[in-house]
């Protein structure tokens, strides 16, 4: 803090200098200007009559959703099973690919920091950069509509998530344990088996279960573009304005997500 002297000669403390105050207020002015500019860009095509009428329209649609069409539940068991299968198989496929990629991306396990590691990091970043819905759109075009496109879309999206968290866990292991095993003359496979894998297993299990929980949610969405699961029924109900079916579908999706959240929390607690 800057120090000055008052008339009595004792030090008088100032929180900021005049220069710092000017810079601070100039920064706030730039922030306000940026907010105003961003607001203008965001709302230049907005039809405000629709915005003011939105609460009325939402209330009207909400009234049409009640009561849910419970008889429609008999047609949802198979799509619900497909949704769970997409999430589970997509997560397993992602694990099979992400685990070796993570070991290639970690500095302490990659065979080449200059060549192999950048390629592995590129795979991880590419996977994380593209949303599962976009993957699904591409794969439905390539593989055709159905569960297979959904499984591959979920897997491609999950590789980056699992690979990033896992390679960070590998880089954070206790190197003294690895050094102790290497000092016994152990081979590379034995060092991996006894020095690295046991340290990352809790993190790996937690990451895998957490990603499966996320994929339950995402597998409900990819069906909107034809990638199988309960999203197909949701898209069809929305297209036909069958609001009582939509409300039931939303309740089913909510119950499924809550159940997956409970299961993943129990599994993570048991492992960690």
Short mmCIF file of N, CA and C in Angstrom, two decimals, residues 25-203:
data_model
loop_
_atom_site.label_atom_id
_atom_site.label_comp_id
_atom_site.label_asym_id
_atom_site.label_seq_id
_atom_site.Cartn_x
_atom_site.Cartn_y
_atom_site.Cartn_z
N UNK A 25 -11.16 2.40 -12.56
CA UNK A 25 -12.41 2.89 -13.12
C UNK A 25 -12.44 2.76 -14.65
N UNK A 26 -11.30 2.91 -15.28
CA UNK A 26 -11.23 2.71 -16.72
C UNK A 26 -11.55 1.26 -17.07
N UNK A 27 -11.08 0.32 -16.24
CA UNK A 27 -11.39 -1.09 -16.45
C UNK A 27 -12.88 -1.36 -16.32
N UNK A 28 -13.53 -0.77 -15.31
CA UNK A 28 -14.97 -0.93 -15.16
C UNK A 28 -15.72 -0.33 -16.35
N UNK A 29 -15.23 0.82 -16.85
CA UNK A 29 -15.87 1.45 -18.01
C UNK A 29 -15.80 0.55 -19.23
N UNK A 30 -14.63 -0.08 -19.44
CA UNK A 30 -14.50 -1.01 -20.56
C UNK A 30 -15.43 -2.21 -20.40
N UNK A 31 -15.56 -2.70 -19.17
CA UNK A 31 -16.45 -3.84 -18.92
C UNK A 31 -17.90 -3.49 -19.23
N UNK A 32 -18.34 -2.30 -18.82
CA UNK A 32 -19.71 -1.86 -19.11
C UNK A 32 -19.91 -1.71 -20.61
N UNK A 33 -18.92 -1.13 -21.28
CA UNK A 33 -19.02 -0.96 -22.74
C UNK A 33 -19.11 -2.32 -23.45
N UNK A 34 -18.31 -3.29 -22.97
CA UNK A 34 -18.35 -4.63 -23.55
C UNK A 34 -19.70 -5.29 -23.33
N UNK A 35 -20.27 -5.09 -22.14
CA UNK A 35 -21.60 -5.66 -21.85
C UNK A 35 -22.66 -5.06 -22.77
N UNK A 36 -22.62 -3.73 -22.94
CA UNK A 36 -23.61 -3.07 -23.80
C UNK A 36 -23.47 -3.55 -25.24
N UNK A 37 -22.23 -3.66 -25.72
CA UNK A 37 -22.00 -4.13 -27.09
C UNK A 37 -22.50 -5.56 -27.26
N UNK A 38 -22.18 -6.44 -26.29
CA UNK A 38 -22.61 -7.85 -26.36
C UNK A 38 -24.13 -7.95 -26.33
N UNK A 39 -24.77 -7.13 -25.51
CA UNK A 39 -26.23 -7.15 -25.43
C UNK A 39 -26.85 -6.73 -26.76
N UNK A 40 -26.27 -5.73 -27.42
CA UNK A 40 -26.79 -5.30 -28.71
C UNK A 40 -26.64 -6.39 -29.76
N UNK A 41 -25.49 -7.08 -29.75
CA UNK A 41 -25.29 -8.15 -30.72
C UNK A 41 -26.27 -9.29 -30.47
N UNK A 42 -26.48 -9.64 -29.19
CA UNK A 42 -27.36 -10.76 -28.85
C UNK A 42 -28.81 -10.48 -29.19
N UNK A 43 -29.23 -9.24 -29.08
CA UNK A 43 -30.66 -8.93 -29.20
C UNK A 43 -31.03 -8.22 -30.49
N UNK A 44 -30.10 -8.10 -31.44
CA UNK A 44 -30.41 -7.34 -32.65
C UNK A 44 -31.51 -8.00 -33.48
N UNK A 45 -31.62 -9.33 -33.41
CA UNK A 45 -32.65 -10.04 -34.18
C UNK A 45 -33.81 -10.50 -33.30
N UNK A 46 -33.83 -10.06 -32.06
CA UNK A 46 -34.89 -10.50 -31.14
C UNK A 46 -36.20 -9.79 -31.45
N UNK A 47 -37.27 -10.58 -31.50
CA UNK A 47 -38.61 -10.02 -31.66
C UNK A 47 -39.21 -9.93 -30.27
N UNK A 48 -39.23 -8.72 -29.71
CA UNK A 48 -39.59 -8.55 -28.30
C UNK A 48 -41.04 -8.88 -28.03
N UNK A 49 -41.90 -8.82 -29.06
CA UNK A 49 -43.30 -9.20 -28.85
C UNK A 49 -43.40 -10.66 -28.43
N UNK A 50 -42.54 -11.52 -29.02
CA UNK A 50 -42.52 -12.92 -28.63
C UNK A 50 -42.00 -13.09 -27.21
N UNK A 51 -41.01 -12.28 -26.83
CA UNK A 51 -40.45 -12.38 -25.48
C UNK A 51 -41.50 -12.03 -24.44
N UNK A 52 -42.23 -10.91 -24.66
CA UNK A 52 -43.25 -10.51 -23.68
C UNK A 52 -44.39 -11.52 -23.63
N UNK A 53 -44.62 -12.21 -24.74
CA UNK A 53 -45.72 -13.18 -24.78
C UNK A 53 -45.29 -14.56 -24.29
N UNK A 54 -43.98 -14.76 -24.05
CA UNK A 54 -43.47 -16.08 -23.68
C UNK A 54 -44.09 -16.65 -22.41
N UNK A 55 -44.24 -15.88 -21.33
CA UNK A 55 -44.87 -16.48 -20.12
C UNK A 55 -46.27 -17.02 -20.38
N UNK A 56 -47.04 -16.30 -21.19
CA UNK A 56 -48.40 -16.75 -21.51
C UNK A 56 -48.36 -18.05 -22.31
N UNK A 57 -47.44 -18.13 -23.29
CA UNK A 57 -47.33 -19.34 -24.09
C UNK A 57 -46.83 -20.53 -23.25
N UNK A 58 -45.88 -20.26 -22.37
CA UNK A 58 -45.37 -21.33 -21.50
C UNK A 58 -46.47 -21.86 -20.59
N UNK A 59 -47.27 -20.96 -20.05
CA UNK A 59 -48.37 -21.40 -19.19
C UNK A 59 -49.40 -22.21 -19.97
N UNK A 60 -49.64 -21.81 -21.23
CA UNK A 60 -50.60 -22.54 -22.06
C UNK A 60 -50.11 -23.96 -22.36
N UNK A 61 -48.81 -24.08 -22.73
CA UNK A 61 -48.25 -25.40 -23.01
C UNK A 61 -48.21 -26.25 -21.74
N UNK A 62 -47.86 -25.62 -20.62
CA UNK A 62 -47.83 -26.34 -19.36
C UNK A 62 -49.19 -26.91 -18.98
N UNK A 63 -50.24 -26.15 -19.25
CA UNK A 63 -51.58 -26.64 -18.94
C UNK A 63 -51.97 -27.82 -19.82
N UNK A 64 -51.44 -27.86 -21.05
CA UNK A 64 -51.74 -28.97 -21.96
C UNK A 64 -50.96 -30.23 -21.60
N UNK A 65 -49.89 -30.09 -20.82
CA UNK A 65 -49.10 -31.25 -20.42
C UNK A 65 -49.72 -32.03 -19.25
N UNK A 66 -50.69 -31.45 -18.62
CA UNK A 66 -51.29 -32.06 -17.43
C UNK A 66 -52.67 -32.59 -17.76
N UNK A 67 -52.97 -33.84 -17.36
CA UNK A 67 -52.09 -34.83 -16.72
C UNK A 67 -51.27 -35.57 -17.77
N UNK A 68 -50.14 -36.15 -17.40
CA UNK A 68 -49.36 -36.97 -18.35
C UNK A 68 -50.17 -38.16 -18.83
N UNK A 69 -49.85 -38.60 -20.02
CA UNK A 69 -50.54 -39.76 -20.59
C UNK A 69 -49.84 -41.03 -20.12
N UNK A 70 -50.29 -41.55 -18.97
CA UNK A 70 -49.62 -42.68 -18.34
C UNK A 70 -49.69 -43.95 -19.19
N UNK A 71 -50.73 -44.09 -20.00
CA UNK A 71 -50.85 -45.29 -20.84
C UNK A 71 -49.73 -45.38 -21.88
N UNK A 72 -49.11 -44.24 -22.18
CA UNK A 72 -48.03 -44.22 -23.16
C UNK A 72 -46.77 -44.89 -22.62
N UNK A 73 -46.73 -45.13 -21.32
CA UNK A 73 -45.55 -45.72 -20.69
C UNK A 73 -45.23 -47.09 -21.27
N UNK A 74 -46.23 -47.85 -21.68
CA UNK A 74 -46.00 -49.18 -22.23
C UNK A 74 -45.13 -49.15 -23.49
N UNK A 75 -45.14 -48.01 -24.20
CA UNK A 75 -44.35 -47.89 -25.42
C UNK A 75 -42.94 -47.35 -25.16
N UNK A 76 -42.63 -47.05 -23.90
CA UNK A 76 -41.35 -46.41 -23.59
C UNK A 76 -40.32 -47.36 -23.00
N UNK A 77 -40.73 -48.58 -22.64
CA UNK A 77 -39.77 -49.48 -21.99
C UNK A 77 -38.62 -49.84 -22.92
N UNK A 78 -38.89 -50.15 -24.16
CA UNK A 78 -37.83 -50.49 -25.11
C UNK A 78 -36.93 -49.28 -25.41
N UNK A 79 -37.49 -48.11 -25.72
CA UNK A 79 -36.60 -46.94 -25.92
C UNK A 79 -35.78 -46.60 -24.68
N UNK A 80 -36.37 -46.80 -23.50
CA UNK A 80 -35.62 -46.53 -22.28
C UNK A 80 -34.45 -47.50 -22.14
N UNK A 81 -34.69 -48.76 -22.47
CA UNK A 81 -33.61 -49.76 -22.45
C UNK A 81 -32.53 -49.39 -23.46
N UNK A 82 -32.95 -48.92 -24.65
CA UNK A 82 -31.98 -48.51 -25.66
C UNK A 82 -31.13 -47.34 -25.16
N UNK A 83 -31.77 -46.42 -24.45
CA UNK A 83 -31.04 -45.28 -23.91
C UNK A 83 -29.97 -45.72 -22.92
N UNK A 84 -30.33 -46.63 -22.03
CA UNK A 84 -29.36 -47.15 -21.06
C UNK A 84 -28.24 -47.92 -21.77
N UNK A 85 -28.61 -48.65 -22.81
CA UNK A 85 -27.61 -49.41 -23.57
C UNK A 85 -26.65 -48.47 -24.30
N UNK A 86 -27.17 -47.40 -24.86
CA UNK A 86 -26.32 -46.42 -25.55
C UNK A 86 -25.32 -45.82 -24.58
N UNK A 87 -25.80 -45.42 -23.39
CA UNK A 87 -24.91 -44.82 -22.40
C UNK A 87 -23.86 -45.81 -21.91
N UNK A 88 -24.27 -47.03 -21.63
CA UNK A 88 -23.36 -48.02 -21.06
C UNK A 88 -22.33 -48.50 -22.08
N UNK A 89 -22.80 -48.91 -23.27
CA UNK A 89 -21.89 -49.40 -24.29
C UNK A 89 -20.99 -48.28 -24.83
N UNK A 90 -21.55 -47.08 -24.93
CA UNK A 90 -20.74 -45.95 -25.36
C UNK A 90 -19.63 -45.64 -24.37
N UNK A 91 -19.94 -45.74 -23.07
CA UNK A 91 -18.92 -45.51 -22.04
C UNK A 91 -17.85 -46.59 -22.08
N UNK A 92 -18.26 -47.85 -22.23
CA UNK A 92 -17.28 -48.95 -22.29
C UNK A 92 -16.36 -48.81 -23.51
N UNK A 93 -16.94 -48.46 -24.65
CA UNK A 93 -16.13 -48.27 -25.86
C UNK A 93 -15.14 -47.11 -25.67
N UNK A 94 -15.61 -46.05 -25.03
CA UNK A 94 -14.74 -44.91 -24.79
C UNK A 94 -13.59 -45.28 -23.85
N UNK A 95 -13.87 -46.10 -22.84
CA UNK A 95 -12.83 -46.53 -21.90
C UNK A 95 -11.75 -47.32 -22.63
N UNK A 96 -12.17 -48.22 -23.52
CA UNK A 96 -11.20 -49.04 -24.25
C UNK A 96 -10.23 -48.19 -25.07
N UNK A 97 -10.73 -47.07 -25.59
CA UNK A 97 -9.88 -46.20 -26.40
C UNK A 97 -9.14 -45.17 -25.53
N UNK A 98 -9.83 -44.64 -24.52
CA UNK A 98 -9.27 -43.54 -23.73
C UNK A 98 -8.12 -43.98 -22.83
N UNK A 99 -8.15 -45.20 -22.34
CA UNK A 99 -7.10 -45.64 -21.40
C UNK A 99 -5.72 -45.64 -22.08
N UNK A 100 -5.54 -46.31 -23.22
CA UNK A 100 -4.21 -46.22 -23.87
C UNK A 100 -3.85 -44.81 -24.30
N UNK A 101 -4.85 -44.03 -24.73
CA UNK A 101 -4.57 -42.64 -25.12
C UNK A 101 -4.07 -41.84 -23.92
N UNK A 102 -4.66 -42.09 -22.75
CA UNK A 102 -4.24 -41.37 -21.54
C UNK A 102 -2.80 -41.70 -21.18
N UNK A 103 -2.41 -42.99 -21.28
CA UNK A 103 -1.03 -43.37 -20.98
C UNK A 103 -0.06 -42.77 -22.00
N UNK A 104 -0.50 -42.62 -23.24
CA UNK A 104 0.35 -41.99 -24.26
C UNK A 104 0.46 -40.48 -24.06
N UNK A 105 -0.56 -39.89 -23.41
CA UNK A 105 -0.57 -38.44 -23.21
C UNK A 105 0.16 -38.01 -21.95
N UNK A 106 0.25 -38.90 -20.96
CA UNK A 106 0.91 -38.54 -19.70
C UNK A 106 2.42 -38.45 -19.91
N UNK A 107 3.04 -37.42 -19.34
CA UNK A 107 4.46 -37.21 -19.53
C UNK A 107 5.32 -38.34 -18.98
N UNK A 108 4.87 -38.94 -17.89
CA UNK A 108 5.69 -39.96 -17.23
C UNK A 108 5.46 -41.36 -17.77
N UNK A 109 4.57 -41.53 -18.75
CA UNK A 109 4.35 -42.86 -19.32
C UNK A 109 4.41 -42.88 -20.85
N UNK A 110 4.41 -41.72 -21.48
CA UNK A 110 4.44 -41.69 -22.95
C UNK A 110 5.80 -42.13 -23.48
N UNK A 111 5.81 -42.86 -24.59
CA UNK A 111 7.11 -43.27 -25.15
C UNK A 111 7.86 -42.11 -25.81
N UNK A 112 7.14 -41.03 -26.16
CA UNK A 112 7.80 -39.89 -26.81
C UNK A 112 7.04 -38.61 -26.47
N UNK A 113 7.69 -37.70 -25.74
CA UNK A 113 7.07 -36.44 -25.38
C UNK A 113 6.90 -35.53 -26.60
N UNK A 114 7.82 -35.63 -27.54
CA UNK A 114 7.81 -34.73 -28.69
C UNK A 114 6.91 -35.21 -29.83
N UNK A 115 6.69 -36.52 -29.93
CA UNK A 115 5.94 -37.04 -31.07
C UNK A 115 4.61 -37.69 -30.66
N UNK A 116 4.67 -38.66 -29.77
CA UNK A 116 3.47 -39.42 -29.41
C UNK A 116 2.53 -38.60 -28.55
N UNK A 117 3.06 -37.88 -27.57
CA UNK A 117 2.21 -37.12 -26.65
C UNK A 117 1.35 -36.07 -27.37
N UNK A 118 1.90 -35.27 -28.29
CA UNK A 118 1.04 -34.31 -29.00
C UNK A 118 -0.10 -34.96 -29.77
N UNK A 119 0.16 -36.13 -30.34
CA UNK A 119 -0.90 -36.83 -31.08
C UNK A 119 -2.01 -37.27 -30.12
N UNK A 120 -1.60 -37.82 -28.96
CA UNK A 120 -2.59 -38.25 -27.97
C UNK A 120 -3.39 -37.06 -27.44
N UNK A 121 -2.73 -35.95 -27.19
CA UNK A 121 -3.43 -34.75 -26.74
C UNK A 121 -4.38 -34.22 -27.80
N UNK A 122 -3.99 -34.34 -29.06
CA UNK A 122 -4.87 -33.91 -30.16
C UNK A 122 -6.14 -34.74 -30.18
N UNK A 123 -6.02 -36.04 -29.95
CA UNK A 123 -7.20 -36.91 -29.90
C UNK A 123 -8.12 -36.49 -28.77
N UNK A 124 -7.53 -36.22 -27.61
CA UNK A 124 -8.32 -35.82 -26.44
C UNK A 124 -9.03 -34.49 -26.69
N UNK A 125 -8.31 -33.51 -27.21
CA UNK A 125 -8.90 -32.20 -27.46
C UNK A 125 -9.97 -32.28 -28.54
N UNK A 126 -9.72 -33.05 -29.59
CA UNK A 126 -10.70 -33.19 -30.67
C UNK A 126 -12.00 -33.79 -30.16
N UNK A 127 -11.88 -34.79 -29.31
CA UNK A 127 -13.08 -35.44 -28.76
C UNK A 127 -13.87 -34.47 -27.88
N UNK A 128 -13.17 -33.70 -27.06
CA UNK A 128 -13.85 -32.79 -26.13
C UNK A 128 -14.40 -31.56 -26.83
N UNK A 129 -13.90 -31.25 -28.01
CA UNK A 129 -14.32 -30.03 -28.69
C UNK A 129 -15.65 -30.17 -29.40
N UNK A 130 -16.07 -31.39 -29.70
CA UNK A 130 -17.29 -31.62 -30.47
C UNK A 130 -18.35 -32.23 -29.57
N UNK A 131 -19.50 -31.59 -29.51
CA UNK A 131 -20.60 -32.06 -28.67
C UNK A 131 -21.15 -33.38 -29.19
N UNK A 132 -21.70 -34.17 -28.26
CA UNK A 132 -22.25 -35.47 -28.64
C UNK A 132 -23.37 -35.35 -29.65
N UNK A 133 -24.14 -34.25 -29.60
CA UNK A 133 -25.23 -34.06 -30.55
C UNK A 133 -24.69 -33.89 -31.97
N UNK A 134 -23.56 -33.19 -32.09
CA UNK A 134 -22.94 -33.01 -33.41
C UNK A 134 -22.36 -34.33 -33.90
N UNK A 135 -21.71 -35.07 -32.99
CA UNK A 135 -21.24 -36.41 -33.37
C UNK A 135 -22.40 -37.26 -33.87
N UNK A 136 -23.53 -37.18 -33.16
CA UNK A 136 -24.69 -37.98 -33.55
C UNK A 136 -25.20 -37.58 -34.93
N UNK A 137 -25.24 -36.28 -35.21
CA UNK A 137 -25.69 -35.83 -36.53
C UNK A 137 -24.79 -36.39 -37.63
N UNK A 138 -23.49 -36.34 -37.41
CA UNK A 138 -22.55 -36.86 -38.40
C UNK A 138 -22.71 -38.37 -38.58
N UNK A 139 -22.84 -39.09 -37.47
CA UNK A 139 -22.87 -40.55 -37.52
C UNK A 139 -24.20 -41.08 -38.05
N UNK A 140 -25.28 -40.35 -37.80
CA UNK A 140 -26.56 -40.77 -38.39
C UNK A 140 -26.48 -40.67 -39.91
N UNK A 141 -25.77 -39.67 -40.40
CA UNK A 141 -25.57 -39.53 -41.85
C UNK A 141 -24.69 -40.66 -42.39
N UNK A 142 -23.67 -41.05 -41.62
CA UNK A 142 -22.73 -42.07 -42.09
C UNK A 142 -23.26 -43.48 -41.86
N UNK A 143 -23.72 -43.76 -40.63
CA UNK A 143 -24.14 -45.12 -40.26
C UNK A 143 -25.64 -45.36 -40.40
N UNK A 144 -26.39 -44.29 -40.57
CA UNK A 144 -27.83 -44.42 -40.61
C UNK A 144 -28.41 -44.26 -39.21
N UNK A 145 -29.70 -43.98 -39.11
CA UNK A 145 -30.33 -43.80 -37.79
C UNK A 145 -30.35 -45.12 -37.01
N UNK A 146 -30.31 -44.98 -35.69
CA UNK A 146 -30.38 -46.18 -34.85
C UNK A 146 -29.43 -46.11 -33.67
N UNK A 147 -29.44 -47.18 -32.90
CA UNK A 147 -28.69 -47.24 -31.66
C UNK A 147 -27.18 -47.20 -31.91
N UNK A 148 -26.71 -47.83 -32.99
CA UNK A 148 -25.28 -47.87 -33.25
C UNK A 148 -24.69 -46.47 -33.38
N UNK A 149 -25.37 -45.60 -34.09
CA UNK A 149 -24.90 -44.22 -34.22
C UNK A 149 -24.84 -43.54 -32.87
N UNK A 150 -25.82 -43.82 -32.00
CA UNK A 150 -25.82 -43.23 -30.67
C UNK A 150 -24.67 -43.73 -29.82
N UNK A 151 -24.38 -45.02 -29.88
CA UNK A 151 -23.28 -45.59 -29.10
C UNK A 151 -21.95 -44.98 -29.50
N UNK A 152 -21.70 -44.91 -30.81
CA UNK A 152 -20.43 -44.36 -31.30
C UNK A 152 -20.33 -42.87 -30.97
N UNK A 153 -21.44 -42.14 -31.07
CA UNK A 153 -21.43 -40.71 -30.76
C UNK A 153 -21.08 -40.47 -29.29
N UNK A 154 -21.68 -41.25 -28.41
CA UNK A 154 -21.40 -41.12 -26.98
C UNK A 154 -19.94 -41.50 -26.70
N UNK A 155 -19.45 -42.53 -27.37
CA UNK A 155 -18.07 -42.96 -27.16
C UNK A 155 -17.09 -41.89 -27.62
N UNK A 156 -17.31 -41.34 -28.80
CA UNK A 156 -16.39 -40.33 -29.32
C UNK A 156 -16.36 -39.08 -28.44
N UNK A 157 -17.48 -38.72 -27.87
CA UNK A 157 -17.53 -37.58 -26.97
C UNK A 157 -16.83 -37.89 -25.64
N UNK A 158 -16.92 -39.13 -25.18
CA UNK A 158 -16.41 -39.50 -23.86
C UNK A 158 -14.91 -39.74 -23.83
N UNK A 159 -14.32 -40.03 -24.99
CA UNK A 159 -12.88 -40.33 -25.02
C UNK A 159 -12.07 -39.17 -24.45
N UNK A 160 -12.39 -37.95 -24.86
CA UNK A 160 -11.66 -36.80 -24.39
C UNK A 160 -11.82 -36.56 -22.90
N UNK A 161 -13.03 -36.75 -22.40
CA UNK A 161 -13.30 -36.55 -20.97
C UNK A 161 -12.51 -37.53 -20.13
N UNK A 162 -12.64 -38.81 -20.44
CA UNK A 162 -11.94 -39.85 -19.67
C UNK A 162 -10.43 -39.73 -19.84
N UNK A 163 -9.99 -39.52 -21.09
CA UNK A 163 -8.56 -39.44 -21.35
C UNK A 163 -7.90 -38.28 -20.64
N UNK A 164 -8.53 -37.12 -20.62
CA UNK A 164 -7.93 -35.95 -19.97
C UNK A 164 -7.79 -36.17 -18.47
N UNK A 165 -8.88 -36.56 -17.82
CA UNK A 165 -8.82 -36.74 -16.36
C UNK A 165 -7.89 -37.88 -15.97
N UNK A 166 -7.84 -38.92 -16.81
CA UNK A 166 -6.99 -40.06 -16.47
C UNK A 166 -5.52 -39.73 -16.65
N UNK A 167 -5.15 -39.04 -17.73
CA UNK A 167 -3.73 -38.74 -17.91
C UNK A 167 -3.24 -37.75 -16.85
N UNK A 168 -4.13 -36.86 -16.39
CA UNK A 168 -3.75 -35.99 -15.29
C UNK A 168 -3.53 -36.78 -14.01
N UNK A 169 -4.36 -37.81 -13.78
CA UNK A 169 -4.17 -38.66 -12.60
C UNK A 169 -2.86 -39.45 -12.70
N UNK A 170 -2.51 -39.88 -13.91
CA UNK A 170 -1.26 -40.62 -14.10
C UNK A 170 -0.06 -39.71 -13.80
N UNK A 171 -0.12 -38.47 -14.24
CA UNK A 171 0.99 -37.55 -14.01
C UNK A 171 1.14 -37.16 -12.54
N UNK A 172 0.08 -37.35 -11.75
CA UNK A 172 0.12 -36.96 -10.34
C UNK A 172 0.44 -38.11 -9.40
N UNK A 173 0.83 -39.27 -9.91
CA UNK A 173 1.13 -40.41 -9.05
C UNK A 173 2.40 -40.14 -8.23
N UNK A 174 2.55 -40.93 -7.16
CA UNK A 174 3.74 -40.83 -6.32
C UNK A 174 4.90 -41.53 -7.03
N UNK A 175 5.86 -40.75 -7.52
CA UNK A 175 6.97 -41.32 -8.29
C UNK A 175 7.93 -42.14 -7.42
N UNK A 176 7.90 -41.91 -6.11
CA UNK A 176 8.82 -42.67 -5.24
C UNK A 176 8.47 -44.15 -5.24
N UNK A 177 7.17 -44.47 -5.34
CA UNK A 177 6.77 -45.87 -5.41
C UNK A 177 7.26 -46.51 -6.71
N UNK A 178 7.16 -45.77 -7.79
CA UNK A 178 7.64 -46.28 -9.08
C UNK A 178 9.15 -46.48 -9.03
N UNK A 179 9.87 -45.53 -8.45
CA UNK A 179 11.33 -45.64 -8.35
C UNK A 179 11.74 -46.84 -7.50
N UNK A 180 10.98 -47.09 -6.45
CA UNK A 180 11.31 -48.22 -5.59
C UNK A 180 11.15 -49.55 -6.33
N UNK A 181 10.12 -49.66 -7.15
CA UNK A 181 9.90 -50.89 -7.91
C UNK A 181 10.95 -51.03 -9.00
N UNK A 182 11.31 -49.92 -9.65
CA UNK A 182 12.36 -49.97 -10.67
C UNK A 182 13.70 -50.38 -10.07
N UNK A 183 13.95 -49.98 -8.81
CA UNK A 183 15.22 -50.32 -8.16
C UNK A 183 15.37 -51.81 -7.91
N UNK A 184 14.26 -52.54 -7.93
CA UNK A 184 14.34 -53.99 -7.74
C UNK A 184 14.68 -54.72 -9.03
N UNK A 185 14.79 -53.97 -10.13
CA UNK A 185 15.08 -54.59 -11.42
C UNK A 185 13.84 -55.05 -12.16
N UNK A 186 12.67 -54.52 -11.80
CA UNK A 186 11.41 -54.91 -12.42
C UNK A 186 11.36 -54.44 -13.87
N UNK A 187 10.65 -55.18 -14.69
CA UNK A 187 10.47 -54.80 -16.09
C UNK A 187 9.47 -53.66 -16.20
N UNK A 188 9.36 -53.12 -17.41
CA UNK A 188 8.42 -52.01 -17.62
C UNK A 188 6.98 -52.44 -17.35
N UNK A 189 6.64 -53.67 -17.75
CA UNK A 189 5.28 -54.17 -17.50
C UNK A 189 5.02 -54.32 -16.01
N UNK A 190 6.02 -54.78 -15.26
CA UNK A 190 5.86 -54.93 -13.82
C UNK A 190 5.77 -53.58 -13.12
N UNK A 191 6.53 -52.60 -13.60
CA UNK A 191 6.43 -51.25 -13.04
C UNK A 191 5.03 -50.69 -13.27
N UNK A 192 4.52 -50.92 -14.46
CA UNK A 192 3.17 -50.46 -14.77
C UNK A 192 2.14 -51.17 -13.90
N UNK A 193 2.31 -52.49 -13.74
CA UNK A 193 1.34 -53.31 -13.03
C UNK A 193 1.32 -53.04 -11.53
N UNK A 194 2.50 -52.83 -10.95
CA UNK A 194 2.60 -52.71 -9.50
C UNK A 194 2.84 -51.28 -9.00
N UNK A 195 3.35 -50.41 -9.89
CA UNK A 195 3.68 -49.08 -9.43
C UNK A 195 2.72 -47.99 -9.87
N UNK A 196 2.13 -48.14 -11.06
CA UNK A 196 1.28 -47.07 -11.61
C UNK A 196 -0.21 -47.41 -11.51
N UNK A 197 -0.57 -48.58 -12.01
CA UNK A 197 -1.99 -48.95 -12.07
C UNK A 197 -2.67 -48.91 -10.70
N UNK A 198 -2.08 -49.49 -9.62
CA UNK A 198 -2.77 -49.42 -8.32
C UNK A 198 -3.02 -47.99 -7.84
N UNK A 199 -2.15 -47.06 -8.21
CA UNK A 199 -2.33 -45.68 -7.76
C UNK A 199 -3.45 -44.96 -8.48
N UNK A 200 -3.70 -45.32 -9.73
CA UNK A 200 -4.71 -44.60 -10.51
C UNK A 200 -6.06 -45.31 -10.55
N UNK A 201 -6.14 -46.53 -10.02
CA UNK A 201 -7.40 -47.28 -10.09
C UNK A 201 -8.58 -46.57 -9.44
N UNK A 202 -8.43 -45.98 -8.20
CA UNK A 202 -9.58 -45.25 -7.64
C UNK A 202 -10.03 -44.10 -8.52
N UNK A 203 -9.06 -43.34 -9.06
CA UNK A 203 -9.43 -42.23 -9.95
C UNK A 203 -10.08 -42.75 -11.22
#
